[in-house]
Coordinates of C-alpha atoms in Angstrom, one line a residue:
Chain A
M4 CA -6.1 1.4 35.8
T5 CA -2.9 0.5 37.6
R6 CA 0.2 2.1 36.1
P7 CA 2.9 -0.4 35.7
T8 CA 6.0 0.0 37.8
P9 CA 8.6 2.5 36.6
A10 CA 11.1 1.1 34.2
T11 CA 14.0 1.3 36.7
A12 CA 12.3 -1.5 38.7
T13 CA 11.9 -3.8 35.6
T14 CA 14.9 -3.5 33.3
T15 CA 14.2 -7.1 31.7
A16 CA 13.2 -6.3 28.1
T17 CA 10.9 -8.6 26.3
R18 CA 11.6 -10.1 22.8
A19 CA 9.2 -7.5 21.3
E20 CA 11.3 -4.7 22.8
Y21 CA 14.5 -6.1 21.4
C22 CA 12.8 -6.1 18.1
V23 CA 11.9 -2.5 18.6
I24 CA 15.5 -1.6 19.5
A25 CA 16.8 -3.6 16.6
C26 CA 14.4 -2.0 14.2
A27 CA 15.1 1.6 15.6
E28 CA 18.8 1.1 15.1
A29 CA 18.1 0.7 11.3
W30 CA 17.4 4.6 11.1
R31 CA 20.5 5.6 13.3
D32 CA 22.6 8.3 11.5
D33 CA 20.0 8.5 8.6
G34 CA 19.6 12.3 9.1
E35 CA 16.7 14.3 7.6
I36 CA 14.8 11.7 5.7
L37 CA 11.4 10.1 6.0
A38 CA 11.4 6.9 8.0
S39 CA 8.7 4.7 6.5
P40 CA 7.8 1.9 8.8
M41 CA 5.4 -0.9 7.7
G42 CA 4.0 -2.9 10.5
T43 CA 3.5 -2.3 14.2
V44 CA 7.0 -2.9 15.6
P45 CA 8.7 -0.8 13.0
S46 CA 6.3 2.0 13.7
I47 CA 7.2 2.0 17.3
A48 CA 10.7 1.9 16.4
A49 CA 10.9 4.6 14.0
R50 CA 9.2 6.9 16.8
L51 CA 11.7 5.6 19.3
A52 CA 14.6 6.5 16.9
K53 CA 13.1 10.0 16.4
L54 CA 12.7 10.5 20.4
T55 CA 16.2 9.4 21.0
F56 CA 19.3 9.1 18.7
S57 CA 17.7 10.4 15.3
P58 CA 15.7 13.5 16.1
E59 CA 16.0 14.7 12.4
L60 CA 13.9 12.0 11.0
L61 CA 10.5 12.9 9.3
L62 CA 7.5 10.8 10.3
T63 CA 4.0 10.4 8.6
D64 CA 0.6 9.8 10.0
G65 CA 0.3 6.8 7.9
E66 CA -1.9 8.9 5.5
A67 CA -1.0 12.1 3.8
L68 CA 0.6 14.2 6.6
L69 CA 4.1 14.7 7.9
I70 CA 3.7 14.9 11.6
G71 CA 5.8 17.3 13.8
D72 CA 5.3 15.5 17.0
V73 CA 5.6 11.9 18.2
P74 CA 2.2 10.6 19.4
A75 CA 1.7 7.1 20.6
V76 CA 1.2 4.5 17.9
G77 CA -2.4 4.6 17.0
A78 CA -3.0 8.0 18.6
A79 CA -3.7 11.2 16.7
S80 CA -1.1 13.7 15.8
A81 CA -1.5 17.2 17.0
V82 CA 1.3 19.0 14.8
T83 CA 1.3 18.9 11.0
E84 CA 4.7 19.8 9.5
G85 CA 4.2 18.8 6.0
W86 CA 1.8 17.4 3.3
L87 CA 2.9 14.1 1.7
P88 CA 0.0 12.5 -0.3
Y89 CA 0.7 9.3 -2.4
R90 CA 2.0 11.2 -5.5
K91 CA 4.5 13.3 -3.5
H92 CA 5.5 10.3 -1.5
L93 CA 6.3 8.3 -4.7
T94 CA 8.4 11.3 -5.7
M95 CA 10.1 11.3 -2.5
V96 CA 10.9 7.5 -2.9
M97 CA 12.5 8.3 -6.3
G98 CA 14.4 11.2 -4.9
G99 CA 15.9 8.9 -2.3
K100 CA 15.0 10.8 0.9
R101 CA 13.5 8.0 2.6
H102 CA 14.4 4.7 4.3
V103 CA 11.5 2.3 4.2
M104 CA 11.2 -0.8 6.4
M105 CA 9.0 -3.3 4.6
G106 CA 7.4 -6.6 5.4
A107 CA 8.1 -9.7 3.5
S108 CA 6.0 -12.8 2.8
Q109 CA 9.2 -14.4 1.3
L110 CA 12.8 -13.2 1.5
D111 CA 15.9 -14.8 0.0
R112 CA 19.6 -14.8 0.9
F113 CA 20.3 -11.9 -1.5
G114 CA 17.4 -9.9 -0.1
N115 CA 14.9 -10.6 -2.9
Q116 CA 11.5 -10.0 -1.4
N117 CA 7.9 -11.2 -2.3
I118 CA 4.7 -9.6 -1.3
S119 CA 2.9 -10.3 -4.5
C120 CA 1.7 -13.9 -4.5
I121 CA 2.7 -17.4 -3.7
G122 CA 3.2 -20.0 -6.3
D123 CA 3.1 -19.4 -10.1
W124 CA 2.5 -15.9 -10.8
S125 CA 0.0 -16.8 -13.8
R126 CA -2.1 -18.9 -11.6
P127 CA -1.0 -18.3 -8.0
R128 CA -1.6 -20.7 -5.3
R129 CA -2.3 -17.7 -2.8
Q130 CA -2.6 -14.2 -4.1
L131 CA -1.3 -11.6 -1.8
L132 CA -1.1 -7.8 -2.1
G133 CA 0.6 -7.4 -5.4
V134 CA 4.2 -5.8 -5.8
R135 CA 2.8 -2.5 -4.6
G136 CA 5.8 -0.1 -4.2
A137 CA 8.5 -2.6 -3.6
P138 CA 10.2 -2.4 -7.1
V139 CA 10.4 1.4 -6.9
N140 CA 11.4 1.4 -3.2
T141 CA 14.3 -1.2 -3.6
L142 CA 16.0 0.7 -6.6
N143 CA 15.6 4.2 -5.3
N144 CA 16.0 4.6 -1.4
P145 CA 17.4 2.5 1.5
V146 CA 15.3 -0.5 2.4
S147 CA 15.4 -2.7 5.4
Y148 CA 12.9 -5.5 6.2
W149 CA 11.0 -6.6 9.2
V150 CA 9.6 -10.2 9.6
P151 CA 7.8 -10.8 12.9
R152 CA 7.8 -14.6 12.4
H153 CA 11.1 -16.0 11.3
S154 CA 10.5 -19.4 9.4
P155 CA 11.6 -21.4 6.5
R156 CA 8.4 -20.4 4.7
V157 CA 9.6 -16.7 4.8
F158 CA 13.4 -17.2 4.6
V159 CA 13.3 -19.2 1.3
E160 CA 15.8 -20.3 -1.1
K161 CA 14.1 -18.5 -3.9
V162 CA 11.1 -16.2 -3.9
D163 CA 8.1 -16.9 -6.1
M164 CA 7.8 -13.2 -7.4
I165 CA 10.6 -10.7 -7.1
S166 CA 8.7 -7.7 -5.7
G167 CA 11.5 -6.1 -3.7
V168 CA 14.9 -6.4 -5.7
G169 CA 17.8 -8.2 -4.0
Y170 CA 21.5 -7.7 -4.6
D171 CA 22.0 -10.5 -7.2
S172 CA 18.9 -9.3 -9.2
A173 CA 20.0 -5.6 -9.1
A174 CA 23.5 -6.6 -10.2
A175 CA 22.0 -8.7 -13.2
A176 CA 19.8 -5.9 -14.3
G177 CA 22.9 -3.5 -14.7
P178 CA 24.3 -0.1 -13.4
S179 CA 20.8 1.8 -13.4
A180 CA 19.6 -0.8 -11.0
T181 CA 22.6 -0.8 -8.6
R182 CA 23.0 3.0 -8.7
F183 CA 20.7 3.8 -5.7
H184 CA 20.1 0.2 -4.6
D185 CA 21.0 -0.2 -0.9
L186 CA 19.5 -2.9 1.4
R187 CA 20.4 -2.2 5.0
R188 CA 19.3 -4.8 7.4
V189 CA 16.7 -7.4 8.1
V190 CA 15.2 -7.7 11.5
S191 CA 13.1 -10.7 12.6
D192 CA 11.8 -12.0 16.0
L193 CA 15.0 -14.1 16.1
G194 CA 17.8 -11.7 15.2
V195 CA 19.3 -9.0 13.1
F196 CA 20.9 -9.6 9.6
D197 CA 22.8 -7.6 7.1
F198 CA 24.3 -8.2 3.6
E199 CA 27.9 -7.1 4.4
T200 CA 29.5 -10.1 2.7
P201 CA 31.5 -10.2 -0.5
D202 CA 28.7 -11.6 -2.6
H203 CA 25.9 -9.8 -0.6
A204 CA 24.6 -12.8 1.0
M205 CA 22.5 -12.4 4.1
R206 CA 24.7 -12.5 7.3
L207 CA 23.7 -13.0 10.9
V208 CA 24.6 -9.8 12.9
S209 CA 23.1 -10.4 16.3
L210 CA 20.8 -12.9 18.2
H211 CA 18.0 -11.6 20.2
P212 CA 18.7 -12.7 23.9
G213 CA 17.1 -16.1 24.5
V214 CA 17.7 -17.2 20.8
T215 CA 20.4 -19.7 19.7
L216 CA 22.2 -20.1 16.5
D217 CA 20.9 -23.4 15.9
H218 CA 17.3 -22.0 16.3
I219 CA 17.9 -19.5 13.7
R220 CA 19.7 -22.0 11.3
E221 CA 16.5 -24.3 11.6
A222 CA 14.1 -21.4 11.0
T223 CA 16.0 -20.3 7.8
G224 CA 15.3 -22.1 4.5
F225 CA 18.8 -21.3 3.0
P226 CA 22.4 -21.6 4.4
L227 CA 22.9 -18.5 6.4
S228 CA 26.2 -16.6 6.4
V229 CA 27.5 -16.8 10.0
P230 CA 30.8 -14.8 10.8
D231 CA 33.5 -16.7 12.3
I232 CA 33.2 -14.9 15.6
D233 CA 31.1 -15.1 18.7
I234 CA 27.8 -13.7 17.6
P235 CA 26.7 -10.8 19.8
Y236 CA 23.3 -10.5 21.2
T237 CA 21.0 -7.6 20.2
R238 CA 21.9 -4.7 22.3
E239 CA 19.9 -3.9 25.6
P240 CA 17.5 -1.0 25.5
T241 CA 18.5 1.7 28.0
P242 CA 16.1 2.3 30.9
E243 CA 14.9 5.6 29.2
E244 CA 14.3 3.6 25.8
L245 CA 12.2 1.1 27.8
R246 CA 10.3 3.9 29.3
L247 CA 9.7 5.5 26.0
I248 CA 8.5 2.3 24.5
R249 CA 6.3 1.4 27.4
D250 CA 4.9 4.7 28.5
V251 CA 5.0 6.9 25.5
V252 CA 5.2 5.2 22.2
D253 CA 3.3 2.0 22.7
P254 CA 1.4 2.3 26.0
Q255 CA -1.3 -0.1 24.8
G256 CA 1.4 -2.9 24.2
L257 CA 0.5 -3.4 20.6
R258 CA 4.2 -4.7 20.0
D259 CA 3.1 -8.0 22.0
R260 CA 0.5 -8.7 19.4
E261 CA 3.1 -8.7 16.6
V262 CA 5.8 -10.6 18.5
R263 CA 4.6 -13.5 20.4
H264 CA 7.6 -14.6 22.6
P265 CA 8.1 -13.8 26.2
Chain B
M9 CA -27.0 12.5 -14.9
T10 CA -27.7 9.6 -12.7
P11 CA -25.3 6.8 -12.1
D12 CA -27.2 4.6 -14.5
D13 CA -27.0 7.4 -17.1
I14 CA -23.2 7.4 -16.8
V15 CA -23.0 3.6 -17.0
G16 CA -25.3 3.8 -20.1
R17 CA -22.4 5.6 -21.8
L18 CA -20.1 2.8 -21.1
E19 CA -19.7 -0.3 -23.5
S20 CA -18.4 -3.7 -23.1
G21 CA -14.7 -4.0 -24.1
M22 CA -13.7 -0.7 -22.9
T23 CA -10.6 0.4 -20.9
L24 CA -12.0 2.0 -17.7
G25 CA -10.0 3.8 -15.0
I26 CA -11.2 3.8 -11.5
G27 CA -9.9 6.5 -9.1
G28 CA -9.3 6.5 -5.4
W29 CA -6.7 4.2 -3.7
G30 CA -7.3 0.9 -2.0
S31 CA -10.6 1.2 0.1
R32 CA -10.3 5.0 -0.1
R33 CA -12.6 7.4 -2.0
K34 CA -13.8 4.8 -4.6
P35 CA -16.6 5.7 -7.0
M36 CA -18.7 2.9 -5.5
A37 CA -22.0 4.2 -6.5
L38 CA -20.8 4.2 -10.2
V39 CA -19.4 0.6 -9.6
R40 CA -22.8 -0.5 -8.2
A41 CA -24.4 1.0 -11.2
L42 CA -22.0 -0.9 -13.4
L43 CA -22.8 -4.1 -11.7
R44 CA -26.5 -3.6 -12.5
S45 CA -25.7 -3.0 -16.2
D46 CA -24.6 -5.6 -18.7
V47 CA -21.2 -3.9 -19.4
T48 CA -18.5 -6.6 -19.2
D49 CA -15.1 -7.7 -20.7
L50 CA -13.5 -4.6 -19.3
T51 CA -9.8 -3.6 -19.1
V52 CA -9.9 -2.0 -15.5
V53 CA -7.1 0.4 -14.6
S54 CA -7.0 0.9 -10.8
Y55 CA -5.0 1.3 -7.6
G56 CA -7.4 -1.6 -6.5
G57 CA -9.8 -1.9 -3.7
P58 CA -13.3 -3.2 -3.4
D59 CA -14.1 -1.7 -6.8
V60 CA -11.8 -4.4 -8.4
G61 CA -13.2 -7.0 -5.8
L62 CA -16.8 -6.5 -6.8
L63 CA -16.1 -6.4 -10.6
A64 CA -14.0 -9.4 -10.4
A65 CA -16.6 -11.3 -8.5
A66 CA -19.3 -10.3 -11.1
G67 CA -17.0 -11.6 -14.0
R68 CA -16.8 -8.2 -15.6
I69 CA -12.9 -7.9 -15.7
R70 CA -11.0 -9.3 -18.8
T71 CA -7.7 -7.5 -17.9
L72 CA -6.6 -5.7 -14.7
V73 CA -3.9 -3.1 -14.6
T74 CA -2.8 -2.6 -11.0
A75 CA -0.1 -2.4 -8.4
F76 CA -2.1 -4.0 -5.6
T77 CA -5.7 -4.6 -4.7
T78 CA -6.5 -4.1 -0.9
L79 CA -9.2 -3.2 1.7
D80 CA -6.5 -1.2 3.6
S81 CA -7.6 -2.3 7.2
I82 CA -8.2 -5.8 5.8
P83 CA -5.0 -6.4 3.9
L84 CA -6.2 -8.9 1.3
E85 CA -9.3 -8.3 -0.9
P86 CA -11.0 -11.7 -0.8
H87 CA -12.8 -11.4 -4.3
F88 CA -9.5 -10.3 -6.0
R89 CA -7.7 -13.0 -4.4
A90 CA -10.2 -15.7 -5.4
A91 CA -10.4 -14.4 -8.9
R92 CA -6.6 -14.5 -9.3
E93 CA -6.5 -17.9 -7.7
R94 CA -8.9 -19.3 -10.3
G95 CA -7.3 -17.4 -13.2
A96 CA -10.3 -15.3 -13.8
F97 CA -8.6 -12.4 -15.7
E98 CA -5.4 -11.4 -17.2
L99 CA -3.2 -9.2 -14.9
V100 CA -0.9 -6.6 -15.8
E101 CA 1.0 -5.9 -12.6
L102 CA 2.9 -2.8 -12.2
D103 CA 4.5 -1.1 -9.4
E104 CA 2.8 2.0 -7.8
A105 CA 5.2 4.4 -9.3
M106 CA 5.3 2.8 -12.6
F107 CA 1.4 3.2 -12.6
M108 CA 1.8 6.8 -11.8
Q109 CA 4.1 7.3 -14.7
G110 CA 1.8 5.5 -16.9
L111 CA -1.2 7.8 -15.9
T112 CA 1.1 10.8 -16.4
A113 CA 2.1 9.8 -19.8
G114 CA -1.5 9.0 -20.7
A115 CA -2.6 12.6 -19.5
Q116 CA 0.4 14.2 -21.5
R117 CA -0.2 12.2 -24.6
L118 CA 3.2 10.7 -24.5
P119 CA 3.7 7.1 -25.4
F120 CA 5.8 6.3 -22.3
L121 CA 7.6 7.8 -19.5
P122 CA 10.9 6.4 -18.1
I123 CA 11.3 5.1 -14.6
R124 CA 14.1 3.2 -12.7
A125 CA 11.4 1.0 -11.0
G126 CA 10.9 -2.4 -12.4
L127 CA 14.5 -3.2 -13.4
G128 CA 15.6 -6.3 -11.5
S129 CA 12.1 -7.3 -10.3
D130 CA 9.8 -9.8 -11.8
V131 CA 7.4 -7.1 -13.0
L132 CA 9.4 -7.2 -16.3
R133 CA 9.3 -11.0 -16.3
V134 CA 5.6 -11.2 -16.0
N135 CA 4.9 -8.3 -18.3
P136 CA 7.1 -9.3 -21.3
N137 CA 5.7 -6.4 -23.3
L138 CA 7.4 -3.8 -21.0
R139 CA 10.4 -2.4 -22.9
T140 CA 13.4 -0.5 -21.6
V141 CA 14.9 2.8 -23.2
T142 CA 18.3 4.1 -23.1
S143 CA 18.9 7.6 -21.9
P144 CA 20.1 9.7 -25.0
Y145 CA 22.3 11.8 -22.6
E146 CA 25.9 11.2 -21.4
D147 CA 24.8 9.0 -18.5
G148 CA 23.5 6.5 -21.0
E149 CA 21.2 4.8 -18.3
E150 CA 19.0 2.0 -19.2
L151 CA 15.4 2.7 -17.6
V152 CA 11.9 1.1 -17.9
A153 CA 9.6 2.8 -20.5
V154 CA 6.3 2.6 -18.8
P155 CA 3.8 2.8 -21.5
A156 CA 1.0 5.4 -21.3
L157 CA -2.2 4.2 -19.5
R158 CA -4.8 5.7 -21.8
M159 CA -8.4 4.9 -21.1
D160 CA -11.8 5.1 -22.8
A161 CA -13.4 6.3 -19.6
A162 CA -12.5 7.2 -16.0
L163 CA -14.9 7.1 -12.9
V164 CA -13.9 9.2 -9.9
H165 CA -15.5 10.2 -6.6
L166 CA -15.1 13.6 -5.1
N167 CA -16.5 15.5 -2.1
R168 CA -18.0 18.4 -4.1
A169 CA -18.5 19.4 -7.6
D170 CA -20.5 21.9 -9.7
R171 CA -22.8 20.9 -12.5
F172 CA -20.2 21.9 -15.1
G173 CA -17.8 19.2 -14.0
N174 CA -15.4 21.2 -11.6
G175 CA -14.6 18.7 -8.7
Q176 CA -13.1 19.3 -5.4
Y177 CA -11.5 17.0 -2.9
L178 CA -11.7 18.1 0.9
G179 CA -9.6 15.2 2.4
P180 CA -5.9 15.1 2.7
D181 CA -4.9 13.1 -0.5
P182 CA -6.0 13.9 -4.1
Y183 CA -4.9 10.4 -4.9
F184 CA -4.6 10.3 -8.8
D185 CA -8.1 11.3 -9.7
D186 CA -7.1 14.3 -11.9
L187 CA -4.7 12.1 -13.9
F188 CA -7.3 9.5 -14.3
C189 CA -9.6 12.1 -15.8
E190 CA -6.9 13.6 -18.0
A191 CA -5.6 10.3 -19.3
A192 CA -9.3 9.2 -20.4
D193 CA -11.4 10.2 -23.3
T194 CA -14.3 10.5 -21.3
A195 CA -14.4 11.0 -17.4
Y196 CA -17.3 10.8 -15.0
V197 CA -17.4 12.5 -11.5
S198 CA -19.6 11.3 -8.7
C199 CA -19.9 13.7 -5.6
E200 CA -21.0 13.9 -2.3
R201 CA -22.8 17.2 -2.8
L202 CA -23.5 19.1 -6.0
V203 CA -23.2 22.8 -5.3
D204 CA -23.0 26.1 -7.1
S205 CA -19.6 27.1 -8.3
A206 CA -19.3 30.0 -5.9
E207 CA -19.8 27.7 -3.0
L208 CA -16.8 25.5 -4.0
T209 CA -14.1 28.0 -2.7
A210 CA -16.5 29.7 -0.2
H211 CA -14.9 27.8 2.7
A212 CA -12.0 25.9 1.0
A213 CA -8.8 27.0 -0.7
P214 CA -8.7 27.0 -4.5
Q215 CA -6.0 24.2 -4.5
T216 CA -8.7 21.7 -3.4
M217 CA -10.1 22.1 -6.9
L218 CA -8.7 18.8 -8.3
V219 CA -10.4 18.3 -11.6
S220 CA -11.5 20.8 -14.1
R221 CA -14.6 20.8 -16.4
H222 CA -12.5 20.5 -19.5
S223 CA -11.5 17.0 -18.5
V224 CA -15.0 15.9 -17.2
T225 CA -17.7 14.6 -19.4
G226 CA -20.4 14.0 -16.8
V227 CA -21.4 14.6 -13.1
T228 CA -23.6 13.0 -10.7
E229 CA -24.6 13.7 -7.1
T230 CA -24.4 10.5 -5.1
P231 CA -24.4 11.2 -1.2
G232 CA -22.7 8.3 0.3
G233 CA -21.4 7.3 -3.1
A234 CA -18.0 6.1 -1.8
H235 CA -19.5 3.8 0.8
F236 CA -18.0 1.6 2.2
T237 CA -14.7 3.1 1.2
S238 CA -13.7 6.4 3.0
C239 CA -14.6 9.9 1.8
V240 CA -12.9 12.0 4.4
P241 CA -13.9 14.5 5.8
D242 CA -17.5 13.6 4.8
Y243 CA -17.2 10.3 6.3
G244 CA -14.7 7.6 7.1
R245 CA -14.6 4.0 6.0
D246 CA -17.5 1.9 7.2
E247 CA -15.3 -0.7 8.9
P248 CA -18.0 -2.8 10.3
F249 CA -19.7 -3.1 6.8
Q250 CA -16.4 -3.6 5.1
K251 CA -15.9 -6.4 7.5
A252 CA -19.2 -8.0 6.7
Y253 CA -18.5 -7.6 3.0
A254 CA -15.1 -9.4 3.4
T255 CA -16.6 -12.1 5.4
A256 CA -19.3 -12.7 2.9
A257 CA -16.9 -12.7 0.0
A258 CA -15.0 -15.5 1.6
D259 CA -18.0 -18.0 1.2
P260 CA -20.2 -18.6 -1.9
D261 CA -23.5 -18.9 0.0
A262 CA -22.8 -15.9 2.2
W263 CA -21.9 -13.9 -0.7
A264 CA -25.1 -14.9 -2.6
A265 CA -27.1 -13.7 0.4
F266 CA -25.0 -10.3 0.6
R267 CA -25.7 -9.7 -3.1
T268 CA -29.4 -10.4 -2.8
R269 CA -29.7 -8.1 0.1
F270 CA -27.4 -5.2 -0.8
L271 CA -26.8 -5.5 -4.6
P272 CA -29.9 -6.8 -6.3
A273 CA -30.0 -6.4 -10.1
A274 CA -33.2 -4.4 -9.9
G275 CA -32.0 -2.2 -7.1
T276 CA -31.1 1.5 -7.2
E277 CA -28.3 3.4 -5.3
Q278 CA -31.0 4.6 -3.0
D279 CA -32.1 1.1 -2.3
Y280 CA -28.4 0.2 -1.4
Q281 CA -28.1 3.1 0.9
L282 CA -31.3 2.2 2.8
A283 CA -30.3 -1.4 3.1
V284 CA -27.0 -0.3 4.6
R285 CA -28.9 1.9 7.1
T286 CA -31.2 -0.8 8.0
W287 CA -28.2 -3.2 8.5
H288 CA -26.6 -0.7 10.9
K289 CA -29.6 -0.7 13.0
E290 CA -29.7 -4.3 13.2
Q291 CA -26.1 -4.4 14.5
R292 CA -26.9 -2.2 17.5

């Protein structure tokens, strides 16, 4: 097999690589906590974060082990540094030493997320996974979201079944719900968003290079909060980060199966 | 005991806990025996996988208590999905950690255990029976009171067991099988190999002994008894077969053919295992 040209010769990052960088940034300065990525791009991103600016992060093998090395996504780990079966994992969630990046079948402007079902819960039009751990995650440890295909079907005015709790729902539920509630950021294939507005409505933080504000507005099913400044582009990966993504963490290019943009 | 003996102890209308997680270490031989029986109208308590799918497809579930139902490598369980979309059973949808608290309360004979999870989510909306409780201490926090998940019977599958009901897991995750056994009035263990008690810790550490005979009613040896779910380290998930299952489940005619071939009413567990081996030979 021919090896790709070294990263120095090709510094043009793909959309998937911008997504990896944007997701990795979610775990910056998190310290010694578990990075729990759901999906391929967040998995690559958590490993990149650990290899670069957040070396203290804990990672799992996706099953019951904490891994002490950083193998490529999909490859076996050689070093075990801990045991984290589901019962301990749930305890860790409730203890707050974790920052999860979950997926979302629907997500609204206040960060309410749905992975349970589409349509009326009592007779859903489309049954999905169920709420899984979204209620416990969102009330107990920092949560971010990854949406590989930004569309009005995902970014909706109101979710059909609140699985992950948004800012308005947490506030309505009272101080026990807001005590540890902390939605950090949303990364999609089009841009990066946070909830740093007075009413915690979702706000555009950066556009991935090649994406326009109009494109994001069209793809979002609610009026998006947009700051009154020139919106920056998602930062460029460094040559070393590109090398790590391409040669170390995701040599099989799995990221391109999740993000289908050039 | 045989799987059919165990199922002979179960009755229609019971609340039945099923161990494992998703498509991992499910007591599938016992589920298959259940499908051969006429036991129905069940309240099933499970971190759901194909156990839930098969029982739902066969119309055996009246109420399902779960946080999810998935095949893991195939995210959506097709029978579960179809059953929900046709309103085939009542669903008590809990969060994963709420479910764990419910099992723990059941095992500890408590009416409930508190948890923060559930507040602000639609879990409370769709389960109007769930109550909250206020901390009696200075914090005064309002928390969800997860009711105990107490069961008439539990079914779990483990790697090894002795004939007294001491059960051992050799994979990396115990899931919640000990809690299922302790939270049930009767509990049945199927295992890959039935061994002498002395053999259990001859090559494995004592903390692999997950369930203890005082919480187990009956044991059966069912090699391949978790198939097609995983039973690490004895075997991983049978991915090609799981895919065939999911494909068949999505189409009524294909599912009828699958059932006739692998799950005939008059078949045995041995017949099933043989049919699977034959199927694998055909795939080569």
